[in-house]
mmCIF file of C-alpha atoms and ligand atoms in Angstrom:
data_model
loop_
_atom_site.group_PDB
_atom_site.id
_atom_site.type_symbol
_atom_site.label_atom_id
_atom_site.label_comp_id
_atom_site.label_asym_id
_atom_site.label_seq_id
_atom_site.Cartn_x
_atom_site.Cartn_y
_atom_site.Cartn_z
ATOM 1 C CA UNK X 36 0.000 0.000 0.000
ATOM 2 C CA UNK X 37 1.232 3.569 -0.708
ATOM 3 C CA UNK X 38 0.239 7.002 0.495
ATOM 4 C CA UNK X 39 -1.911 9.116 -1.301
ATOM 5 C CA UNK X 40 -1.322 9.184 -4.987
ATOM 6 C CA UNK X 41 -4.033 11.296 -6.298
ATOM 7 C CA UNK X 42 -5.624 14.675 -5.394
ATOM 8 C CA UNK X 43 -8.137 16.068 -6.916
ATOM 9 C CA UNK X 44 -7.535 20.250 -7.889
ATOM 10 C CA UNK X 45 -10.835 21.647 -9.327
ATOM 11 C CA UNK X 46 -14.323 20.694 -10.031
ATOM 12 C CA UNK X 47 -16.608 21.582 -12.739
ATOM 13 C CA UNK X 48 -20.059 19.617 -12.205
ATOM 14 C CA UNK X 49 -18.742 15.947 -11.481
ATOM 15 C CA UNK X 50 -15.527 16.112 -13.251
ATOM 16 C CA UNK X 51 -12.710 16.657 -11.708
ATOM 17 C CA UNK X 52 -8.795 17.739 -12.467
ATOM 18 C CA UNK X 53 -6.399 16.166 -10.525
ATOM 19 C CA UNK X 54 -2.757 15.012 -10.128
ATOM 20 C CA UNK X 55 -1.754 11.083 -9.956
ATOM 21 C CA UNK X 56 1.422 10.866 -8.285
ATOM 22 C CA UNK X 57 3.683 7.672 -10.078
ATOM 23 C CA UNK X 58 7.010 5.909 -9.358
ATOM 24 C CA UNK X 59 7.943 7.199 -13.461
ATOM 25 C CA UNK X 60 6.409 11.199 -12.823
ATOM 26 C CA UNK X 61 3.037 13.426 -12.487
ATOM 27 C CA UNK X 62 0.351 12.928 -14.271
ATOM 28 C CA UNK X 63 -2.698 15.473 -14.810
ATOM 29 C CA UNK X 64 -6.146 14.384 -15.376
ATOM 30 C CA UNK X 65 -7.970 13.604 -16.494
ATOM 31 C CA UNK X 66 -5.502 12.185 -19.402
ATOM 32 C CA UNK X 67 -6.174 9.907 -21.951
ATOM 33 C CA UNK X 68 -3.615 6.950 -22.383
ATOM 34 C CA UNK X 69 -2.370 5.670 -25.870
ATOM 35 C CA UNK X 70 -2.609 2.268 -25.642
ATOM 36 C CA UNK X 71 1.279 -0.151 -26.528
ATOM 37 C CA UNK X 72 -0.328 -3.537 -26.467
ATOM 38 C CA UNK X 73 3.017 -4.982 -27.562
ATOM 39 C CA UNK X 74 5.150 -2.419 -25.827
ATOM 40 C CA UNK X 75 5.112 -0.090 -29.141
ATOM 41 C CA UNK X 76 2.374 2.521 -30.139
ATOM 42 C CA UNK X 77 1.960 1.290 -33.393
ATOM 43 C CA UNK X 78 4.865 3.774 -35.697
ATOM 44 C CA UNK X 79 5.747 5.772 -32.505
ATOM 45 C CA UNK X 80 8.813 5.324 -30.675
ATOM 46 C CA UNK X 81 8.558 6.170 -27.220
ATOM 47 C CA UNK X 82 10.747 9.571 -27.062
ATOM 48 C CA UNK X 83 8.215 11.163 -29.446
ATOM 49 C CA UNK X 84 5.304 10.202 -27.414
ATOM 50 C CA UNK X 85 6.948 12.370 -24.754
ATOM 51 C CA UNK X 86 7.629 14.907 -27.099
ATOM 52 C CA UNK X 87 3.562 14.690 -28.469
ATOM 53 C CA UNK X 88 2.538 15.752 -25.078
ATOM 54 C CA UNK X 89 1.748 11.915 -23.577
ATOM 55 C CA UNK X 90 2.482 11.560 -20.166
ATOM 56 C CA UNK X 91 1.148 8.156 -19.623
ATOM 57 C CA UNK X 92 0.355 4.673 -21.808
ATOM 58 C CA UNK X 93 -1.059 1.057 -21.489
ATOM 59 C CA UNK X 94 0.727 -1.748 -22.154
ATOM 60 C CA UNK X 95 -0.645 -5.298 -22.120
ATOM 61 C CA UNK X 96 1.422 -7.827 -19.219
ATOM 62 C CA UNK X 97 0.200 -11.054 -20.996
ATOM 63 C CA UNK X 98 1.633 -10.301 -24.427
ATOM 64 C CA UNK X 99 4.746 -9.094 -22.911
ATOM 65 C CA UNK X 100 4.944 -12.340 -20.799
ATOM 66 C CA UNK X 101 4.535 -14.405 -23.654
ATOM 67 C CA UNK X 102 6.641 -12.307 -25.942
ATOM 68 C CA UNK X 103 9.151 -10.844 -25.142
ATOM 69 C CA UNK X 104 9.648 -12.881 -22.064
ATOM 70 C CA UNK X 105 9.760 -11.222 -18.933
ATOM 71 C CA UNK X 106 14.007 -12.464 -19.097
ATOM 72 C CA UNK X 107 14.551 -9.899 -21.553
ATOM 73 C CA UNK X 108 12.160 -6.998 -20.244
ATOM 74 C CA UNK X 109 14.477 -7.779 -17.357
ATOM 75 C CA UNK X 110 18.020 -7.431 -18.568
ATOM 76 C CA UNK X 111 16.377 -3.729 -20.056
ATOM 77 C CA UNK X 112 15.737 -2.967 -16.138
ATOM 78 C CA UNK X 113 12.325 -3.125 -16.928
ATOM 79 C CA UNK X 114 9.609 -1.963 -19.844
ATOM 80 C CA UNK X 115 10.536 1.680 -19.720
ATOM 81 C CA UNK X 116 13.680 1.573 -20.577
ATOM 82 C CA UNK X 117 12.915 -1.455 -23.018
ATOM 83 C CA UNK X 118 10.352 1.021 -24.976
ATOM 84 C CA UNK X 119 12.836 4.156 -24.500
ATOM 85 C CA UNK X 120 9.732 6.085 -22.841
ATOM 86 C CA UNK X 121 10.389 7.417 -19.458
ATOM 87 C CA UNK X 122 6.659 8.402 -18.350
ATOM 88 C CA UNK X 123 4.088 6.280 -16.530
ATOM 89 C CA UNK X 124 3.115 3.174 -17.976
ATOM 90 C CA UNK X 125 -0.237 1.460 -16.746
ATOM 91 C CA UNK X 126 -0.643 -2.325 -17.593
ATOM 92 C CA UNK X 127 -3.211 -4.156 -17.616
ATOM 93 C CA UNK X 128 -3.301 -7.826 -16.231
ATOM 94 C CA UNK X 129 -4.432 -9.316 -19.871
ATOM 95 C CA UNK X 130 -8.037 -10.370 -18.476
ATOM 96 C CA UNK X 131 -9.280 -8.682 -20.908
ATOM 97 C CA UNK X 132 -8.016 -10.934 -23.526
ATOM 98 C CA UNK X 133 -10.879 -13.300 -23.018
ATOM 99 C CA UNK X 134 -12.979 -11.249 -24.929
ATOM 100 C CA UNK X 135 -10.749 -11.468 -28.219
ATOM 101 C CA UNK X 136 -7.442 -13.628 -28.214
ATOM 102 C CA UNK X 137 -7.272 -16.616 -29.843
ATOM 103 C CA UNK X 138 -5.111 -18.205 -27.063
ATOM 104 C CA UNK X 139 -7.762 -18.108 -24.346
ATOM 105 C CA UNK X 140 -8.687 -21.563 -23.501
ATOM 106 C CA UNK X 141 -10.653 -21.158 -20.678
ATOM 107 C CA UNK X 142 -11.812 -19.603 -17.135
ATOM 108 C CA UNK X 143 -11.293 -21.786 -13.887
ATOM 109 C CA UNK X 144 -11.945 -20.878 -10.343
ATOM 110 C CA UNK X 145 -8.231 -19.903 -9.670
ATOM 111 C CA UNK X 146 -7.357 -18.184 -13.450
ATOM 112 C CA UNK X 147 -7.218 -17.769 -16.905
ATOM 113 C CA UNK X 148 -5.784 -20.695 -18.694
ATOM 114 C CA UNK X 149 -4.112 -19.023 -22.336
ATOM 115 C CA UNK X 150 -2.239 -20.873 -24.834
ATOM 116 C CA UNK X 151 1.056 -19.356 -25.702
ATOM 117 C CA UNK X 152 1.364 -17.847 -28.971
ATOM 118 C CA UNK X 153 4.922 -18.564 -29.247
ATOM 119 C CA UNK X 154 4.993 -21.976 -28.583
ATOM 120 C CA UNK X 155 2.006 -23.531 -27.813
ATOM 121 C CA UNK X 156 2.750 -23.928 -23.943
ATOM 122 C CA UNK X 157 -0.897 -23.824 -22.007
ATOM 123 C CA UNK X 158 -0.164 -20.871 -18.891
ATOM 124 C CA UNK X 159 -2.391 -20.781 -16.083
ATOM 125 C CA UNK X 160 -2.771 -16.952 -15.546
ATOM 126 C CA UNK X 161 -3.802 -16.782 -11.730
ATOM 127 C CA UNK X 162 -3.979 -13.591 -9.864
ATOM 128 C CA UNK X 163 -0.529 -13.875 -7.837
ATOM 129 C CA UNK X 164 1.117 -14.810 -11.373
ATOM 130 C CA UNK X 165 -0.590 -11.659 -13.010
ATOM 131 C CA UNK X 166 0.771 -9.577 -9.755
ATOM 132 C CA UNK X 167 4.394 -10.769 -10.170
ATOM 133 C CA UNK X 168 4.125 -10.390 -13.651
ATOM 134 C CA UNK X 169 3.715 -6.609 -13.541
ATOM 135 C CA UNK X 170 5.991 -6.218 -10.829
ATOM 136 C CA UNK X 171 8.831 -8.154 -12.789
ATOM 137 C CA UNK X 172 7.803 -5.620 -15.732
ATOM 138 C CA UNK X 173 8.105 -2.132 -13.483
ATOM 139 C CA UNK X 174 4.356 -1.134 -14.608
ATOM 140 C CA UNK X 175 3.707 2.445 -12.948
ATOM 141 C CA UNK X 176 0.088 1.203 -12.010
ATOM 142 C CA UNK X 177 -1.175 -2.612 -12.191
ATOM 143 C CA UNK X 178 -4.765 -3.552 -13.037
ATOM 144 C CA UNK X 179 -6.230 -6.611 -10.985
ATOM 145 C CA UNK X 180 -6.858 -10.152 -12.723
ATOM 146 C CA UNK X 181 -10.807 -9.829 -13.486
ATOM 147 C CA UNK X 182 -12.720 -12.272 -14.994
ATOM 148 C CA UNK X 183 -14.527 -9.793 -18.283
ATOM 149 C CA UNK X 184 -17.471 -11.704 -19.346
ATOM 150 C CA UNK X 185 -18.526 -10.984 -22.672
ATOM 151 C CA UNK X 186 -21.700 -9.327 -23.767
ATOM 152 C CA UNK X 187 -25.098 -11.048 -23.936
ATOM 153 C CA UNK X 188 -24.083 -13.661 -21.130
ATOM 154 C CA UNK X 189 -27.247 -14.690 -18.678
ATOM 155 C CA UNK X 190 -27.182 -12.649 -15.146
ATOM 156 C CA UNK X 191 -26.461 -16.331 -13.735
ATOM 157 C CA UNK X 192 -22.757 -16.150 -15.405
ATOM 158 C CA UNK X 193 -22.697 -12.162 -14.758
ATOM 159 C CA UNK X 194 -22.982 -12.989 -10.633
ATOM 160 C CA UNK X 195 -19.958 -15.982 -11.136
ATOM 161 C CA UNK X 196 -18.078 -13.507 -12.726
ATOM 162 C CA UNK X 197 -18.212 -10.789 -9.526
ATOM 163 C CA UNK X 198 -17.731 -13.912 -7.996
ATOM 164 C CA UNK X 199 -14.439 -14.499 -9.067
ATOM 165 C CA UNK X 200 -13.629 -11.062 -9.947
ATOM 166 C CA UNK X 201 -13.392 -10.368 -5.917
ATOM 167 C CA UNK X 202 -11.799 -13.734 -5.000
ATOM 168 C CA UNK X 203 -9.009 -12.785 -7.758
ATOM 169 C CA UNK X 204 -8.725 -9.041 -6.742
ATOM 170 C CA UNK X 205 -8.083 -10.120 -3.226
ATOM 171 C CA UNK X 206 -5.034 -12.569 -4.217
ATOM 172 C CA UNK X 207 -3.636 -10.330 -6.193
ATOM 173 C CA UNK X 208 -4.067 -7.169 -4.009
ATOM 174 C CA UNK X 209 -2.127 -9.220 -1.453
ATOM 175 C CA UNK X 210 0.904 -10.268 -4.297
ATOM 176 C CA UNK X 211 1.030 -7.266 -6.010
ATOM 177 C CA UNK X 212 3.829 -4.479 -4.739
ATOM 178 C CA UNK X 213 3.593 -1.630 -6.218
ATOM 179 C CA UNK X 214 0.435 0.484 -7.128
ATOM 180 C CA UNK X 215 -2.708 -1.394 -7.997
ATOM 181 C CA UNK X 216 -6.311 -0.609 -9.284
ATOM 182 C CA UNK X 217 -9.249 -2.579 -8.741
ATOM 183 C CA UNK X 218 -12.011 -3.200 -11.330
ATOM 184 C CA UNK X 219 -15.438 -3.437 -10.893
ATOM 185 C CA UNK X 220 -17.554 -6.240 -13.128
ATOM 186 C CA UNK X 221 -21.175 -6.742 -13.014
ATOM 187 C CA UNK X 222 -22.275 -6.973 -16.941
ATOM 188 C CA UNK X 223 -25.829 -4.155 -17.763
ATOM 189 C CA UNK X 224 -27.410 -5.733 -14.380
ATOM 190 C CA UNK X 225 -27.188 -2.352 -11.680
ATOM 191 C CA UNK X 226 -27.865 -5.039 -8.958
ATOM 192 C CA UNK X 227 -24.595 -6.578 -9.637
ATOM 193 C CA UNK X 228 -22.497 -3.698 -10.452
ATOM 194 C CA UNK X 229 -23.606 -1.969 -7.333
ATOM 195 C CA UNK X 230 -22.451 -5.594 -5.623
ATOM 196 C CA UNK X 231 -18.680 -5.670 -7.262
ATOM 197 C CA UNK X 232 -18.095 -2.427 -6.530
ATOM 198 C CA UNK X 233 -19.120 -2.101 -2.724
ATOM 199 C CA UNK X 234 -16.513 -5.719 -2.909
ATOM 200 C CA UNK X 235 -13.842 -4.455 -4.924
ATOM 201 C CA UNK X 236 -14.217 -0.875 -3.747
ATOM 202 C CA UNK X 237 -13.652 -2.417 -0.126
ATOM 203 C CA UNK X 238 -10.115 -3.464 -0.670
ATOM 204 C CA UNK X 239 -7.269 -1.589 -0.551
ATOM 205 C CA UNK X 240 -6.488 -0.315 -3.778
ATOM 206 C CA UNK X 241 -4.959 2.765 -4.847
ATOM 207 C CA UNK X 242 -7.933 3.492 -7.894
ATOM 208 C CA UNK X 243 -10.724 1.964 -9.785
ATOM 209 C CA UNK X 244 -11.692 0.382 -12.969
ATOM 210 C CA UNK X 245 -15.394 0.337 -14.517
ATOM 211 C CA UNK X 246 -14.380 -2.794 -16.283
ATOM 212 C CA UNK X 247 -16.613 -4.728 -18.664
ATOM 213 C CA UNK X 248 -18.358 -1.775 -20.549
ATOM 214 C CA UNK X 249 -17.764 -0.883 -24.296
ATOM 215 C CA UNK X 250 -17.428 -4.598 -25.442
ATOM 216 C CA UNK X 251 -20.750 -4.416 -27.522
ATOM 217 C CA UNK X 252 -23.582 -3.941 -25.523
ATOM 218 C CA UNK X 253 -25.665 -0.304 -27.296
ATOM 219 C CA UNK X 254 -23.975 2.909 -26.159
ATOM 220 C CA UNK X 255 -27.062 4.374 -24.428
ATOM 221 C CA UNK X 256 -26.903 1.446 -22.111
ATOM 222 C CA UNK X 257 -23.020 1.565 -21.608
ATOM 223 C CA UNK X 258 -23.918 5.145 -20.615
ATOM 224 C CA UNK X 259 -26.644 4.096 -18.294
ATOM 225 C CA UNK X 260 -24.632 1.818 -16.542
ATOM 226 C CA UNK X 261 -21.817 4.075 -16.163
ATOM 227 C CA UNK X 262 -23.554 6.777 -15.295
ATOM 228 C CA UNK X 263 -25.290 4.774 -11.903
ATOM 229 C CA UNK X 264 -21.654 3.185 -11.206
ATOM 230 C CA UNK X 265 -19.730 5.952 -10.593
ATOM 231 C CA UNK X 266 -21.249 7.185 -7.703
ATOM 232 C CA UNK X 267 -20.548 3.631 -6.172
ATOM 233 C CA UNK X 268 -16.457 4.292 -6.371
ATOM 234 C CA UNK X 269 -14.998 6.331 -3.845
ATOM 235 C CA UNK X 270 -15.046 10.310 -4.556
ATOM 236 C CA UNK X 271 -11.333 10.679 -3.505
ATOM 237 C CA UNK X 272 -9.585 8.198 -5.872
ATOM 238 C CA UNK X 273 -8.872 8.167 -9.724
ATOM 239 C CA UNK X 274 -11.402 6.619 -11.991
ATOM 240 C CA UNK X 275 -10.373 4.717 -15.195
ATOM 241 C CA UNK X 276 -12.911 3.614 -17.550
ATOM 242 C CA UNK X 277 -11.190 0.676 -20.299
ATOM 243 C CA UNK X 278 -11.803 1.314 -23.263
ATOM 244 C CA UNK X 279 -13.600 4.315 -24.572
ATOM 245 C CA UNK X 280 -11.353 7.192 -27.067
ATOM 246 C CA UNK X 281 -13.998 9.024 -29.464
ATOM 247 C CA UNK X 282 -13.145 12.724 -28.281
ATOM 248 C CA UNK X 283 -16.993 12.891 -28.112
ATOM 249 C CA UNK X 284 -17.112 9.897 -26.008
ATOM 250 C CA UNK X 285 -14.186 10.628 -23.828
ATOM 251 C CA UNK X 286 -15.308 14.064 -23.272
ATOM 252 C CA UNK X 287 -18.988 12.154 -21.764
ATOM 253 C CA UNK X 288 -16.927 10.304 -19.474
ATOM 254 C CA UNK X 289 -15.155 12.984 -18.283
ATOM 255 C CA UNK X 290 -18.651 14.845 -17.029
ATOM 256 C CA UNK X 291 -19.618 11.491 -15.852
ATOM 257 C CA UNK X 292 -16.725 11.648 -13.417
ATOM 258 C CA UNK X 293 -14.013 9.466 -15.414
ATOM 259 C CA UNK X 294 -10.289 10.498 -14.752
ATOM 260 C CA UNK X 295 -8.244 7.668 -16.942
ATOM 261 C CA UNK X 296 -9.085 6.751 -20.463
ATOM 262 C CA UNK X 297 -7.285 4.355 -22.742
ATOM 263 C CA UNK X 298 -8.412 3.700 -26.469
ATOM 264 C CA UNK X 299 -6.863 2.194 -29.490
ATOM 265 C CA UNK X 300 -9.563 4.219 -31.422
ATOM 266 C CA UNK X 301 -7.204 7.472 -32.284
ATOM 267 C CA UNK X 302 -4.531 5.371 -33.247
ATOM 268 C CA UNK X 303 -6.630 2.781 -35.046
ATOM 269 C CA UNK X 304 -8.320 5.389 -36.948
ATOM 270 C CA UNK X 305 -4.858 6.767 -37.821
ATOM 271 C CA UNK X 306 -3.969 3.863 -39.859
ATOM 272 C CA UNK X 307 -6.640 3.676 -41.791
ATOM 273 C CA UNK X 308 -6.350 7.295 -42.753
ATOM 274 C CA UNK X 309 -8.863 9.162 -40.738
ATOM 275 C CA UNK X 310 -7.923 12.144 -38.812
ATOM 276 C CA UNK X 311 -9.393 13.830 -35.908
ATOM 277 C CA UNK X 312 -9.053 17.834 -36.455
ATOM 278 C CA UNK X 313 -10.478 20.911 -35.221
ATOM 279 C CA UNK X 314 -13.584 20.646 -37.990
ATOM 280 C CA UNK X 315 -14.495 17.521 -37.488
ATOM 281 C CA UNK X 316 -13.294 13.578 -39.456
ATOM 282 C CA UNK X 317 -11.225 13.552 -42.119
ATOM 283 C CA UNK X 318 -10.662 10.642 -44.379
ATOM 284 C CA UNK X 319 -7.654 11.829 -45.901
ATOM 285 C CA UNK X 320 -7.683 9.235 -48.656
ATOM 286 C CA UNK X 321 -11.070 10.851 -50.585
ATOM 287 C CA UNK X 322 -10.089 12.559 -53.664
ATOM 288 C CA UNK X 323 -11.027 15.711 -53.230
ATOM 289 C CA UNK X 324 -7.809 16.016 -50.742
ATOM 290 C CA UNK X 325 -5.721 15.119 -54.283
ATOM 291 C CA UNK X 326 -4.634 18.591 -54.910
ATOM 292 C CA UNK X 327 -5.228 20.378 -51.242
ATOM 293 C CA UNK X 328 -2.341 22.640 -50.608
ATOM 294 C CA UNK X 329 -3.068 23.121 -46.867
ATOM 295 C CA UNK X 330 -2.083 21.541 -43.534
ATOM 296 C CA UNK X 331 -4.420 18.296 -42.139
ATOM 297 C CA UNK X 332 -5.764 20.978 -39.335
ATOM 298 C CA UNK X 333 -4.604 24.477 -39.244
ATOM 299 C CA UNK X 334 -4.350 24.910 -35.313
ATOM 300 C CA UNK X 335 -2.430 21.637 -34.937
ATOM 301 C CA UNK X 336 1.548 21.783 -34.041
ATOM 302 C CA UNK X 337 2.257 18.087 -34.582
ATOM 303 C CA UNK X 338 5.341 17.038 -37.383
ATOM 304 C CA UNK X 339 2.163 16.214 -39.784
ATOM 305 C CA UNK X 340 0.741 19.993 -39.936
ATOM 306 C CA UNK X 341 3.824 21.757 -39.717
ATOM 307 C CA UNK X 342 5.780 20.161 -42.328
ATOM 308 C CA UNK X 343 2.968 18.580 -45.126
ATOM 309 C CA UNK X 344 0.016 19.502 -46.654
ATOM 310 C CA UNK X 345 -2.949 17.363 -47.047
ATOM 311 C CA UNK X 346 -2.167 16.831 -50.787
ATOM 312 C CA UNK X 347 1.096 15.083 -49.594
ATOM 313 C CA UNK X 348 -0.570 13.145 -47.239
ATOM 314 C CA UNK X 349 -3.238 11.913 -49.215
ATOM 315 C CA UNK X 350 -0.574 10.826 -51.891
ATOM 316 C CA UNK X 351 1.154 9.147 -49.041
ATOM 317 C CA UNK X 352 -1.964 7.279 -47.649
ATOM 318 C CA UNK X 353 -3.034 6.004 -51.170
ATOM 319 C CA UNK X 354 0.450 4.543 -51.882
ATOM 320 C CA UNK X 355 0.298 2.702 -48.708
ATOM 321 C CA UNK X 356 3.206 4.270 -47.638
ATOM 322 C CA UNK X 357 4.833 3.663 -43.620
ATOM 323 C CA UNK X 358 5.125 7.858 -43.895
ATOM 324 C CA UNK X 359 1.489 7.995 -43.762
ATOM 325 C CA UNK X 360 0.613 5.828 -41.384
ATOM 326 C CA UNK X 361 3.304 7.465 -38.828
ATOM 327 C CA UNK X 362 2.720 11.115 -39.929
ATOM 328 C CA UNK X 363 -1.821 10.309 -39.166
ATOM 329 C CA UNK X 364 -0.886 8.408 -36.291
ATOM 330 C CA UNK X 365 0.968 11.259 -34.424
ATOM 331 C CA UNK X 366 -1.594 13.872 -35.730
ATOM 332 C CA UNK X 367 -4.332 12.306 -34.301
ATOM 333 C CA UNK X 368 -2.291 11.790 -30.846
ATOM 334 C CA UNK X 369 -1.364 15.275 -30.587
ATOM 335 C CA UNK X 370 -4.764 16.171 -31.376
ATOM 336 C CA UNK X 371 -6.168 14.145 -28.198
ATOM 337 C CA UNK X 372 -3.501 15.462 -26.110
ATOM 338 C CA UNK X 373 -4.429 18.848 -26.942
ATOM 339 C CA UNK X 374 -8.196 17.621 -26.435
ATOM 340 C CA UNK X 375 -7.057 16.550 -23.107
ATOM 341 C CA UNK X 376 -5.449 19.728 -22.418
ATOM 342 C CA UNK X 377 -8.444 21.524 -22.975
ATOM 343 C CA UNK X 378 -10.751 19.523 -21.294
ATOM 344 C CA UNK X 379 -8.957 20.153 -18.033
ATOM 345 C CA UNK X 380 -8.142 24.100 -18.846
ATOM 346 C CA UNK X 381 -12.034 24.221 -18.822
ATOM 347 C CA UNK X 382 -12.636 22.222 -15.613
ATOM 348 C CA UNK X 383 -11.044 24.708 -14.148
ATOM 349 C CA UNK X 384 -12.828 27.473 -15.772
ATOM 350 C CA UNK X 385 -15.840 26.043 -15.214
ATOM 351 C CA UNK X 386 -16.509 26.058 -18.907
ATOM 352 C CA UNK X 387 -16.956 22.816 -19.333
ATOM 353 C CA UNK X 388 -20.305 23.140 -20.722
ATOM 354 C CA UNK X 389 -19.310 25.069 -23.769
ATOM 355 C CA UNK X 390 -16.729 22.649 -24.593
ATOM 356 C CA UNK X 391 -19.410 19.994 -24.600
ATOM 357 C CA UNK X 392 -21.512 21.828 -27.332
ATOM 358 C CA UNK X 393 -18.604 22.553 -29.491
ATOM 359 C CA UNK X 394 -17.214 19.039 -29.568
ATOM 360 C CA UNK X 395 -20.953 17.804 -30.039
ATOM 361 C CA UNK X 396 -21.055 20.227 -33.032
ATOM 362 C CA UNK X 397 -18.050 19.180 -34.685
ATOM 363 C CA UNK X 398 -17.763 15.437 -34.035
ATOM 364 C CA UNK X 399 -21.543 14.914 -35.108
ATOM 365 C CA UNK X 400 -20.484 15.773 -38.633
ATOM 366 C CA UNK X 401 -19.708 12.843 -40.120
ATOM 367 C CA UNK X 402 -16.544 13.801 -42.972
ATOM 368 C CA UNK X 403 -15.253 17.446 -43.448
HETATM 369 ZN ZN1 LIG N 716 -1.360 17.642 -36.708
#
């Protein structure tokens, strides 16, 4: 257990900016994470993420363990150095990867049983193993083993999964070292989410997870179900919701009372040639940007808007060129950063309101 590691600075309805204190730095939030499954933003290496603004990602502890192999995270002194970025990194434990790995093979009562992808070796993932596994990498903050059910699963299985979800967080509380966030389960049922959380909520972790949201279900009930789970996590410690990266969406959770977001959506979206910018989408591959002598988004500062023009980037995009895929992926990076940065300029204003109407404005258009 460590002290304190977040305080919260201003308040504008029920979001809130604050300051997580880590073993790698300070972060503000509320911040939204880039997410280094494989200990890479896909095209970024990790000294321009500082230099985009980032000052925090999410790497994934299962894929590491498997490959690399926590022997050669190890003789790096651990992932930061391994990844040449010197912020925070969060991990998560990799119980997420039921929902979508090919090497899941199946719950039990003590863990996750995964196939190795390398060679073929069946891993029992139990909570201690997940804890020691994110200690051994030097993760800033450690998500607990849950048990994620998918979508659509009967309330029966829902309850099994809180079930476990506590046992697990318990264990790996107890193994884990360094800094450690809970997450709450309980599927669309309130009755169950408002059971995980007063469980998970009463051991002793540093922050909380709304976990198992934004895997399918329709967005107005994701929203529902956020919206009455919140008020079950304690005020005074960070927030983190898995999952969610639309600015629009991001900037929801936020009012909601969400400090932490992590999203492969900006990224994602990147390399297949849309970009977020101050009017709205832009898919950078339609024609008409053939022959467009102007930068991807005038107020932008990123390498992209300073040094090309959309006609170049277009060209680039068609041609299935690496260029592209770099030059859109740190555009739309530096574009949530400076989302980010806004968002918690008008928390503190108290403006918070007028930011909401813009962003509705813009990011309802479908293409500019
Ligand atoms: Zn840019």
């Amino acid at each position: 257990m460590q002290d304190e590691i977040f305080s919260i600075m201003a308040r504008n309805g029920r979001a809130r900016y604050g300051i997580l204190r880590l073993p790698h730095g300070e972060v503000e939030t509320p911040v939204f994470m880039p997410v280094a499954t494989k200990g890479t933003v896909k095209t970024v290496p990790g000294w321009e993420l500082e230099k985009l603004g980032v000052s925090m990602i999410i790497s994934n502890s299962l894929h590491l363990y498997f490959r690399p192999g926590l022997d050669v995270i190890g003789k790096h002194g651990g992932i930061h150095n391994f990844m040449g970025f010197k912020r925070p990194i969060f991990t998560d434990s990799g119980g997420f990867q039921i929902l979508k790995e090919h090497f899941l093979i199946g719950v039990r009562e003590n863990g996750i049983y995964f196939r190795s992808p390398s060679d073929g070796v069946k891993v029992l993932l139990t909570p201690g193993m997940s804890a020691e596994i994110q200690d051994s990498i030097g993760s800033d903050i450690a998500m607990a083993l849950d048990y994620c059910i998918p979508y659509g699963k009967s309330k029966r299985s829902v309850e099994k999964a809180v079930e476990l979800t506590t046992r697990w967080a318990r264990e790996f509380r107890e193994k884990r070292r360094g800094i450690a966030f809970g997450i709450v389960q309980g599927g669309v049922y309130p009755e169950l989410r408002e059971k995980s959380a007063s469980q998970i909520t009463s051991i002793d972790f540093e922050g909380f997870a709304v976990g198992g949201l934004s895997i399918g279900e329709p967005r107005s009930l994701m929203y529902e179900i956020l919206e009455m789970s919140l008020p079950l996590l304690p005020d005074g410690k960070p927030r983190y919701f898995m999952g969610l990266g639309s600015p629009l969406d991001v900037l929801r959770g936020v009012m909601l009372g969400i400090d932490i977001f992590d999203s492969v959506f900006p990224t994602r979206n990147a390399r297949h040639g849309i970009a977020f910018t101050s009017e709205g989408p832009l898919d950078i591959r339609k024609s008409r940007y053939r022959d467009q002598m102007i930068p991807l988004d005038d107020g932008c500062d990123c390498p992209a808007c300073r040094n090309y023009t959309r006609a170049y980037l277009h060209h680039l995009m068609k041609e299935n060129e690496l260029l592209g895929l770099y030059l859109l992926t740190v555009h739309n990076i530096r574009f949530m950063m400076r989302f980010m940065e806004r968002i918690r300029e008008s928390i503190k204003r108290n403006t918070l309101d007028d930011l909401y109407n813009e962003t509705m404005e813009i990011f309802s258009r479908k293409n500019v």
